Each structure stands twice: as structure tokens, then as C-alpha cells.
PDB file of C-alpha atoms in Angstrom:
ATOM      1  CA  MET R  26       0.162  31.716  -6.521  1.00 80.00           C
ATOM      2  CA  GLN R  27      -3.075  30.674  -4.881  1.00 92.00           C
ATOM      3  CA  THR R  28      -3.046  28.621  -1.718  1.00 94.00           C
ATOM      4  CA  LEU R  29      -5.495  26.417   0.107  1.00 94.00           C
ATOM      5  CA  PRO R  30      -6.703  27.597   3.533  1.00 93.00           C
ATOM      6  CA  ASP R  31      -4.030  25.354   5.100  1.00 92.00           C
ATOM      7  CA  GLY R  32      -1.295  27.219   3.174  1.00 92.00           C
ATOM      8  CA  ARG R  33      -0.446  24.608   0.540  1.00 94.00           C
ATOM      9  CA  PRO R  34       0.105  25.984  -2.967  1.00 95.00           C
ATOM     10  CA  ILE R  35      -2.619  25.124  -5.460  1.00 95.00           C
ATOM     11  CA  PRO R  36      -1.125  23.765  -8.679  1.00 96.00           C
ATOM     12  CA  PRO R  37      -2.257  25.934 -11.593  1.00 96.00           C
ATOM     13  CA  PRO R  38      -5.119  24.526 -13.677  1.00 95.00           C
ATOM     14  CA  HIS R  39      -3.381  25.661 -16.875  1.00 96.00           C
ATOM     15  CA  ALA R  40       0.384  25.943 -17.262  1.00 97.00           C
ATOM     16  CA  ASP R  41       3.249  24.632 -19.321  1.00 97.00           C
ATOM     17  CA  GLU R  42       4.570  21.184 -18.522  1.00 97.00           C
ATOM     18  CA  ARG R  43       7.529  22.288 -16.403  1.00 98.00           C
ATOM     19  CA  ALA R  44       5.452  24.659 -14.285  1.00 97.00           C
ATOM     20  CA  MET R  45       2.803  21.984 -13.783  1.00 97.00           C
ATOM     21  CA  LEU R  46       5.301  19.303 -12.730  1.00 98.00           C
ATOM     22  CA  GLU R  47       7.086  21.603 -10.290  1.00 97.00           C
ATOM     23  CA  ALA R  48       3.786  22.893  -8.855  1.00 97.00           C
ATOM     24  CA  TRP R  49       2.483  19.385  -8.170  1.00 97.00           C
ATOM     25  CA  LEU R  50       5.794  18.397  -6.583  1.00 98.00           C
ATOM     26  CA  ASP R  51       5.668  21.505  -4.364  1.00 97.00           C
ATOM     27  CA  PHE R  52       2.061  20.683  -3.420  1.00 97.00           C
ATOM     28  CA  HIS R  53       3.071  17.215  -2.279  1.00 98.00           C
ATOM     29  CA  ARG R  54       6.096  18.534  -0.395  1.00 98.00           C
ATOM     30  CA  ALA R  55       3.823  21.005   1.416  1.00 97.00           C
ATOM     31  CA  THR R  56       1.387  18.193   2.210  1.00 97.00           C
ATOM     32  CA  LEU R  57       4.144  16.204   3.906  1.00 97.00           C
ATOM     33  CA  ALA R  58       5.183  19.228   5.980  1.00 97.00           C
ATOM     34  CA  LEU R  59       1.571  19.779   7.035  1.00 96.00           C
ATOM     35  CA  LYS R  60       1.177  16.125   8.042  1.00 96.00           C
ATOM     36  CA  VAL R  61       3.956  16.383  10.630  1.00 97.00           C
ATOM     37  CA  GLU R  62       3.069  19.831  11.954  1.00 96.00           C
ATOM     38  CA  GLY R  63       2.281  20.214  15.649  1.00 96.00           C
ATOM     39  CA  LEU R  64       3.437  16.800  16.845  1.00 97.00           C
ATOM     40  CA  ASP R  65       5.867  16.150  19.681  1.00 96.00           C
ATOM     41  CA  ASP R  66       8.958  13.949  19.517  1.00 96.00           C
ATOM     42  CA  ARG R  67       7.184  10.879  20.878  1.00 96.00           C
ATOM     43  CA  GLN R  68       4.377  11.216  18.343  1.00 97.00           C
ATOM     44  CA  VAL R  69       6.639  11.535  15.269  1.00 97.00           C
ATOM     45  CA  ARG R  70       8.462   8.382  16.412  1.00 96.00           C
ATOM     46  CA  THR R  71       5.225   6.413  16.778  1.00 97.00           C
ATOM     47  CA  ALA R  72       4.620   3.552  14.357  1.00 95.00           C
ATOM     48  CA  SER R  73       0.836   3.902  14.405  1.00 94.00           C
ATOM     49  CA  ALA R  74      -0.081   1.762  11.380  1.00 92.00           C
ATOM     50  CA  GLY R  75       1.012  -1.674  12.530  1.00 89.00           C
ATOM     51  CA  PRO R  76       2.441  -4.040  11.679  1.00 93.00           C
ATOM     52  CA  SER R  77       4.565  -1.514   9.752  1.00 92.00           C
ATOM     53  CA  PRO R  78       7.444   0.069  11.714  1.00 93.00           C
ATOM     54  CA  MET R  79       7.116   3.262   9.597  1.00 95.00           C
ATOM     55  CA  THR R  80       7.009   6.593  11.444  1.00 97.00           C
ATOM     56  CA  LEU R  81       6.452  10.199  10.383  1.00 98.00           C
ATOM     57  CA  LEU R  82      10.016  11.064  11.388  1.00 97.00           C
ATOM     58  CA  GLY R  83      11.292   8.173   9.293  1.00 95.00           C
ATOM     59  CA  LEU R  84       9.208   9.347   6.325  1.00 96.00           C
ATOM     60  CA  VAL R  85      10.702  12.847   6.427  1.00 97.00           C
ATOM     61  CA  GLN R  86      14.218  11.390   6.685  1.00 95.00           C
ATOM     62  CA  HIS R  87      13.482   8.997   3.822  1.00 95.00           C
ATOM     63  CA  LEU R  88      12.194  11.779   1.577  1.00 97.00           C
ATOM     64  CA  ALA R  89      15.367  13.784   2.247  1.00 96.00           C
ATOM     65  CA  GLU R  90      17.252  10.737   0.966  1.00 94.00           C
ATOM     66  CA  VAL R  91      14.910  10.474  -2.044  1.00 96.00           C
ATOM     67  CA  GLU R  92      15.511  14.143  -2.933  1.00 97.00           C
ATOM     68  CA  ARG R  93      19.279  13.614  -2.687  1.00 96.00           C
ATOM     69  CA  GLN R  94      19.177  10.401  -4.708  1.00 95.00           C
ATOM     70  CA  TRP R  95      17.274  11.759  -7.688  1.00 97.00           C
ATOM     71  CA  CYS R  96      18.461  15.371  -7.880  1.00 97.00           C
ATOM     72  CA  GLN R  97      22.062  15.128  -6.741  1.00 97.00           C
ATOM     73  CA  ARG R  98      23.201  11.593  -7.572  1.00 96.00           C
ATOM     74  CA  VAL R  99      21.116  10.705 -10.622  1.00 97.00           C
ATOM     75  CA  PHE R 100      20.473  14.056 -12.280  1.00 98.00           C
ATOM     76  CA  ALA R 101      23.581  16.051 -11.330  1.00 97.00           C
ATOM     77  CA  GLY R 102      25.941  13.063 -11.106  1.00 96.00           C
ATOM     78  CA  LEU R 103      27.259  14.112  -7.702  1.00 96.00           C
ATOM     79  CA  ASP R 104      28.839  11.733  -5.219  1.00 92.00           C
ATOM     80  CA  ALA R 105      26.514  12.586  -2.350  1.00 89.00           C
ATOM     81  CA  PRO R 106      26.585  10.316   0.702  1.00 86.00           C
ATOM     82  CA  ALA R 107      23.323   9.305   2.354  1.00 79.00           C
ATOM     83  CA  PRO R 108      22.187  12.108   4.679  1.00 74.00           C
ATOM     84  CA  HIS R 109      21.619   9.627   7.524  1.00 69.00           C
ATOM     85  CA  GLY R 110      24.540   7.340   6.881  1.00 64.00           C
ATOM     86  CA  ASP R 111      24.355   4.065   5.035  1.00 60.00           C
ATOM     87  CA  ASP R 112      22.070   2.186   7.391  1.00 63.00           C
ATOM     88  CA  GLY R 113      20.514   0.157   4.588  1.00 60.00           C
ATOM     89  CA  ARG R 114      17.104   1.512   5.578  1.00 65.00           C
ATOM     90  CA  ASN R 115      16.952   4.496   3.170  1.00 77.00           C
ATOM     91  CA  GLY R 116      16.496   7.035   5.951  1.00 81.00           C
ATOM     92  CA  PHE R 117      13.754   5.230   7.854  1.00 88.00           C
ATOM     93  CA  ALA R 118      15.967   4.308  10.848  1.00 87.00           C
ATOM     94  CA  LEU R 119      15.546   6.547  13.886  1.00 90.00           C
ATOM     95  CA  THR R 120      18.227   7.739  16.270  1.00 88.00           C
ATOM     96  CA  PRO R 121      17.696   9.385  19.668  1.00 89.00           C
ATOM     97  CA  ASP R 122      19.729  12.467  18.699  1.00 90.00           C
ATOM     98  CA  ARG R 123      17.770  13.404  15.551  1.00 90.00           C
ATOM     99  CA  GLY R 124      14.294  14.827  16.021  1.00 95.00           C
ATOM    100  CA  MET R 125      11.769  16.300  13.637  1.00 96.00           C
ATOM    101  CA  ALA R 126      13.247  19.817  13.660  1.00 96.00           C
ATOM    102  CA  ASP R 127      16.598  18.447  12.459  1.00 95.00           C
ATOM    103  CA  ALA R 128      14.942  16.125   9.937  1.00 95.00           C
ATOM    104  CA  LEU R 129      12.817  18.949   8.501  1.00 97.00           C
ATOM    105  CA  ALA R 130      15.818  21.281   8.243  1.00 96.00           C
ATOM    106  CA  GLU R 131      17.775  18.573   6.436  1.00 95.00           C
ATOM    107  CA  TRP R 132      14.827  17.790   4.155  1.00 97.00           C
ATOM    108  CA  ASP R 133      14.351  21.507   3.354  1.00 97.00           C
ATOM    109  CA  ALA R 134      18.048  21.774   2.491  1.00 97.00           C
ATOM    110  CA  GLU R 135      17.787  18.758   0.167  1.00 97.00           C
ATOM    111  CA  VAL R 136      14.712  20.250  -1.543  1.00 98.00           C
ATOM    112  CA  GLU R 137      16.477  23.591  -2.073  1.00 98.00           C
ATOM    113  CA  ARG R 138      19.638  21.912  -3.345  1.00 98.00           C
ATOM    114  CA  GLY R 139      17.573  19.893  -5.795  1.00 97.00           C
ATOM    115  CA  ARG R 140      15.729  22.974  -7.018  1.00 98.00           C
ATOM    116  CA  ALA R 141      19.046  24.720  -7.653  1.00 98.00           C
ATOM    117  CA  LEU R 142      20.481  21.745  -9.543  1.00 98.00           C
ATOM    118  CA  ILE R 143      17.546  21.468 -11.940  1.00 98.00           C
ATOM    119  CA  ALA R 144      16.707  25.171 -12.291  1.00 97.00           C
ATOM    120  CA  ASP R 145      18.307  25.722 -15.681  1.00 97.00           C
ATOM    121  CA  ALA R 146      17.869  22.220 -17.056  1.00 98.00           C
ATOM    122  CA  SER R 147      15.569  21.060 -19.811  1.00 98.00           C
ATOM    123  CA  LEU R 148      12.970  18.405 -19.058  1.00 98.00           C
ATOM    124  CA  ASP R 149      14.732  16.314 -21.698  1.00 98.00           C
ATOM    125  CA  ASP R 150      18.162  16.518 -20.028  1.00 98.00           C
ATOM    126  CA  PRO R 151      19.321  13.095 -18.845  1.00 98.00           C
ATOM    127  CA  GLY R 152      20.255  11.827 -15.447  1.00 98.00           C
ATOM    128  CA  HIS R 153      22.382   8.713 -15.135  1.00 97.00           C
ATOM    129  CA  LEU R 154      21.045   5.926 -12.970  1.00 96.00           C
ATOM    130  CA  LEU R 155      23.297   4.205 -10.478  1.00 90.00           C
ATOM    131  CA  PRO R 156      24.479   0.832 -11.869  1.00 92.00           C
ATOM    132  CA  GLN R 157      22.222  -1.263  -9.612  1.00 91.00           C
ATOM    133  CA  ASP R 158      19.160   0.807 -10.599  1.00 91.00           C
ATOM    134  CA  ALA R 159      20.067   0.685 -14.296  1.00 94.00           C
ATOM    135  CA  ALA R 160      20.376  -3.104 -14.096  1.00 95.00           C
ATOM    136  CA  ALA R 161      16.992  -3.433 -12.383  1.00 95.00           C
ATOM    137  CA  LEU R 162      15.164  -1.028 -14.714  1.00 93.00           C
ATOM    138  CA  GLY R 163      16.864  -1.994 -17.953  1.00 95.00           C
ATOM    139  CA  PHE R 164      18.006   1.481 -18.991  1.00 95.00           C
ATOM    140  CA  ALA R 165      20.907   3.690 -17.918  1.00 97.00           C
ATOM    141  CA  THR R 166      19.458   7.189 -18.167  1.00 98.00           C
ATOM    142  CA  VAL R 167      16.206   8.967 -17.377  1.00 98.00           C
ATOM    143  CA  SER R 168      15.056  12.447 -18.331  1.00 98.00           C
ATOM    144  CA  LEU R 169      14.468  15.220 -15.820  1.00 98.00           C
ATOM    145  CA  ARG R 170      10.780  14.854 -16.766  1.00 98.00           C
ATOM    146  CA  TRP R 171      10.927  11.203 -15.641  1.00 98.00           C
ATOM    147  CA  ILE R 172      12.638  12.220 -12.390  1.00 98.00           C
ATOM    148  CA  LEU R 173      10.037  14.890 -11.583  1.00 98.00           C
ATOM    149  CA  LEU R 174       7.185  12.482 -12.280  1.00 98.00           C
ATOM    150  CA  HIS R 175       8.870   9.865 -10.108  1.00 98.00           C
ATOM    151  CA  LEU R 176       9.273  12.368  -7.267  1.00 98.00           C
ATOM    152  CA  ILE R 177       5.591  13.322  -7.516  1.00 98.00           C
ATOM    153  CA  GLU R 178       4.499   9.687  -7.295  1.00 98.00           C
ATOM    154  CA  GLU R 179       6.953   8.991  -4.476  1.00 98.00           C
ATOM    155  CA  TYR R 180       5.585  11.888  -2.424  1.00 98.00           C
ATOM    156  CA  ALA R 181       1.970  11.012  -3.249  1.00 97.00           C
ATOM    157  CA  ARG R 182       2.498   7.423  -2.093  1.00 97.00           C
ATOM    158  CA  HIS R 183       4.257   8.444   1.099  1.00 97.00           C
ATOM    159  CA  ASN R 184       1.704  11.160   1.825  1.00 97.00           C
ATOM    160  CA  GLY R 185      -0.848   8.354   1.858  1.00 96.00           C
ATOM    161  CA  HIS R 186       1.293   6.613   4.453  1.00 97.00           C
ATOM    162  CA  ALA R 187       1.531   9.885   6.387  1.00 97.00           C
ATOM    163  CA  ASP R 188      -2.285  10.163   6.357  1.00 96.00           C
ATOM    164  CA  LEU R 189      -2.600   6.771   8.039  1.00 96.00           C
ATOM    165  CA  LEU R 190       0.217   7.422  10.510  1.00 97.00           C
ATOM    166  CA  ARG R 191      -1.154  10.825  11.528  1.00 97.00           C
ATOM    167  CA  GLU R 192      -4.685   9.485  11.967  1.00 96.00           C
ATOM    168  CA  GLY R 193      -3.335   6.704  14.169  1.00 96.00           C
ATOM    169  CA  ILE R 194      -1.388   9.188  16.293  1.00 97.00           C
ATOM    170  CA  ASP R 195      -3.982  11.849  17.058  1.00 95.00           C
ATOM    171  CA  GLY R 196      -7.015  11.215  14.862  1.00 94.00           C
ATOM    172  CA  VAL R 197      -6.268  14.072  12.453  1.00 92.00           C
ATOM    173  CA  THR R 198      -7.541  13.271   8.978  1.00 87.00           C
ATOM    174  CA  GLY R 199      -7.757  15.119   5.693  1.00 78.00           C
ATOM    175  CA  VAL R 200      -5.099  17.240   4.069  1.00 68.00           C
TER     176      VAL R 200
END
């Protein structure tokens, strides 16, 4: 696998659908990790894109929840509690006792668990939406393909947020 100078994996220009989807998801996961690299605890807790209260630490926590939601609950049908408790904030709430090292370790564990759960599945295999999501969307199941595409767009959107937050913290742009 080729990588960019910053270490992120380059998605292959030609591959089958599954390989392409997983490569783009891995690229976006690596982008998030790079966006939070080298910052201290105060910086990752800084809401630097006002008026939004969003922080880089909150983004990493949220994406751990997103990984758990789609891979464990929806696709695998597991009863997996929210990694940060049910605060109603989808992982964005910060606590004094959880810093970036803990959040990244938890996020990495969620990513690895998700990879294991989908490893032998077909892109056409269904996941079952939670009742409230099914009611809002108008369908009860989604394919693994749908889930992977949703994860890619979720990471891409939040990596855009991370770009703005990081630039507001220390001026670092790009990536």
C-alpha cells in the first residue's frame, strides 16, 4: 500500500468495490488521527470555531460512537452501550478524566471491532436500523455497502470540522 508523506494510506486508483470502500474509509480515519496529532489537553478541548462548542476531543469521541453504532448495533445487531454513557450528546460531551490518549485508544478499539465484525460479510448483507432511525428514514434495513458509504461521508464531513478546529487552535492547515 502506498502512503502520502504524512503516512496516510492512498486509496488505490483501481480496485474492486469492497477494497475501494475500505481504503477510502481508512484514509479518512487516518486523516482524523493526523488532525489531532501533537496537541496538548487544553488544545484538544478548545472550541475554536465559534459559536460551535465542538472540539477535537469531542469529535474523536463522537466518531468512536459512530463506529459502534453502525458496525456493532446496526450491522451486527449487538446491544452495545454508548462508549461515553448516554449523555444525549453522541460522544461530544467532555469530562475532565478523559483525555485524547484515552479517546484515541477507545476509537481505535471501536475501529478494530468494526473491522472484525464486517470482515467476512458481503456488501449486500443487511444491517437492521434501530426503530427510531428506521422510522425517520422510512426503511428498516441497510446494506453493508450503505453503511460503509455512510461512514465515509460521516468521516469526510467531520474531517472538515477538524480542519477548521485545528486551524483555529494552532494555525495548522492542509491534510
